[in-house]
């Protein structure tokens, strides 16, 4: 067996940090992993959207450097492939002698698949040929999408002319074997004995689709929860009147159709979906244990981004800047490399930090132009040098374009909105982000300091999008010259 560690990466889609940081969601395998490893409570993604976040994970740089800004598999993609010269950690691991196995969700490029970046492919979803979304031609040819008849079913959101949307649903348990995630995980389980016999160190990436909306979950997991006992999020009372109008519109026109009981049911189904993914993760761990590979494997459990899950009356992800869409679960287990198993880290880490971390653990030279920093010192009980004191986002919209940047420290959070008024939250006194203080003169200094941090990070990352000084777009309250 190689002295260099193996890597098992289990990445979900839409899972927010609360399901592992709190106690409401049944996640026994993830919780056990945290007790044997390290739980990073302040882990964040760079954008609340699959493709740019996943590209950051694989490259160690932010969207302004890797070039993926939104969904690459729709006609509205800003860029459809990684920028020229951008390298992924998988390529560097392969050059160092690792065997790389990929199964599950890719969603990084519309012009490349994992195999083009050094991976052996088992069952790849959201690959370069899997275009989604609807073009004008699609709508003209689609006879199945009908206007709503205004008879709303439970858990349904009416959308005249778009097709109504079922946010959550319970499936018969026997139907679960037809879900992609079961097949993806089974393909990983089948390859593990072969990897155990291989003389090469290996990296196995398992990308499940859940708990991505809609929350369609087998009955056995839904039964874990009594929706009547589900508490509404503390910030569910937020009427959003002091926040951007698009936030209000999302709640009023879409998620506001749900009754409070339906919101509880939706939350319960989301948790049930997370519990299903946890159970599948447990099957992979069981096979690792059976093949004697647990001790020499760095196991990483995380997600590409979160889900509002009822916070502020919203679900899924998108332009609202709230924590629940950005704060992701993050657990690392590595018996040979963690000095204090069971500890929690409250410093900021991001998806950009994993490329340098994997490379350092594999004893591979780390490129010096990365956004991320290795978090290996945390495994040793140390705080990395130049540990960031803030989290930064680079959100440029989903299929509709919205220019937005977040700077959040432990005390305050500033949101620059290029499409509406900005946001400022006092996180010490208002952790649920209920009161927007952006126009409050008493917080002018705090706001100004965060804007300065935004510009410094933007210059570091060549974030050209927000530097245009034209009168109708140079809308940040203080411009970049304030820090140059």
PDB file of C-alpha atoms in Angstrom, residues 234-256 308 310-315 319-324 417 419-423 425 430 432-436:
ATOM      1  CA  UNK A 234     -36.162  31.822  12.900  1.00  0.00           C
ATOM      2  CA  UNK A 235     -35.998  34.162   9.902  1.00  0.00           C
ATOM      3  CA  UNK A 236     -39.149  32.764   8.259  1.00  0.00           C
ATOM      4  CA  UNK A 237     -40.895  35.837   9.691  1.00  0.00           C
ATOM      5  CA  UNK A 238     -38.812  38.104   7.442  1.00  0.00           C
ATOM      6  CA  UNK A 239     -41.118  40.046   5.100  1.00  0.00           C
ATOM      7  CA  UNK A 240     -38.054  41.049   3.030  1.00  0.00           C
ATOM      8  CA  UNK A 241     -39.309  44.650   2.746  1.00  0.00           C
ATOM      9  CA  UNK A 242     -35.846  46.105   3.421  1.00  0.00           C
ATOM     10  CA  UNK A 243     -34.151  43.770   0.930  1.00  0.00           C
ATOM     11  CA  UNK A 244     -33.849  43.669  -2.877  1.00  0.00           C
ATOM     12  CA  UNK A 245     -37.111  43.436  -4.738  1.00  0.00           C
ATOM     13  CA  UNK A 246     -36.126  40.218  -6.487  1.00  0.00           C
ATOM     14  CA  UNK A 247     -35.948  38.547  -3.067  1.00  0.00           C
ATOM     15  CA  UNK A 248     -39.480  39.751  -2.372  1.00  0.00           C
ATOM     16  CA  UNK A 249     -40.688  38.606  -5.763  1.00  0.00           C
ATOM     17  CA  UNK A 250     -39.320  35.090  -5.289  1.00  0.00           C
ATOM     18  CA  UNK A 251     -41.224  34.753  -2.044  1.00  0.00           C
ATOM     19  CA  UNK A 252     -44.427  36.493  -3.048  1.00  0.00           C
ATOM     20  CA  UNK A 253     -44.864  34.927  -6.483  1.00  0.00           C
ATOM     21  CA  UNK A 254     -43.354  31.510  -5.901  1.00  0.00           C
ATOM     22  CA  UNK A 255     -42.641  30.127  -2.435  1.00  0.00           C
ATOM     23  CA  UNK A 256     -45.269  32.308  -0.786  1.00  0.00           C
ATOM     24  CA  UNK A 308     -32.365  28.155   1.794  1.00  0.00           C
ATOM     25  CA  UNK A 310     -37.329  27.698   4.259  1.00  0.00           C
ATOM     26  CA  UNK A 311     -35.047  30.474   5.528  1.00  0.00           C
ATOM     27  CA  UNK A 312     -36.654  33.868   4.830  1.00  0.00           C
ATOM     28  CA  UNK A 313     -39.519  31.872   3.304  1.00  0.00           C
ATOM     29  CA  UNK A 314     -37.350  30.679   0.394  1.00  0.00           C
ATOM     30  CA  UNK A 315     -36.151  27.362  -1.000  1.00  0.00           C
ATOM     31  CA  UNK A 319     -29.611  35.492  -6.051  1.00  0.00           C
ATOM     32  CA  UNK A 320     -30.685  35.994  -2.401  1.00  0.00           C
ATOM     33  CA  UNK A 321     -27.394  36.314  -0.552  1.00  0.00           C
ATOM     34  CA  UNK A 322     -28.447  34.551   2.644  1.00  0.00           C
ATOM     35  CA  UNK A 323     -26.051  32.292   4.525  1.00  0.00           C
ATOM     36  CA  UNK A 324     -28.052  29.106   4.049  1.00  0.00           C
ATOM     37  CA  UNK A 417     -26.015  44.334  -5.487  1.00  0.00           C
ATOM     38  CA  UNK A 419     -29.218  45.346  -9.644  1.00  0.00           C
ATOM     39  CA  UNK A 420     -30.729  46.880  -6.480  1.00  0.00           C
ATOM     40  CA  UNK A 421     -29.829  48.474  -3.168  1.00  0.00           C
ATOM     41  CA  UNK A 422     -27.065  46.883  -1.106  1.00  0.00           C
ATOM     42  CA  UNK A 423     -27.319  44.893   2.115  1.00  0.00           C
ATOM     43  CA  UNK A 425     -26.072  42.784   8.403  1.00  0.00           C
ATOM     44  CA  UNK A 430     -28.574  39.655  13.931  1.00  0.00           C
ATOM     45  CA  UNK A 432     -30.360  35.406  10.955  1.00  0.00           C
ATOM     46  CA  UNK A 433     -29.959  38.432   8.648  1.00  0.00           C
ATOM     47  CA  UNK A 434     -33.315  39.994   9.365  1.00  0.00           C
ATOM     48  CA  UNK A 435     -32.455  43.715   9.415  1.00  0.00           C
ATOM     49  CA  UNK A 436     -30.723  45.378   6.475  1.00  0.00           C
TER      50      UNK A 436
END
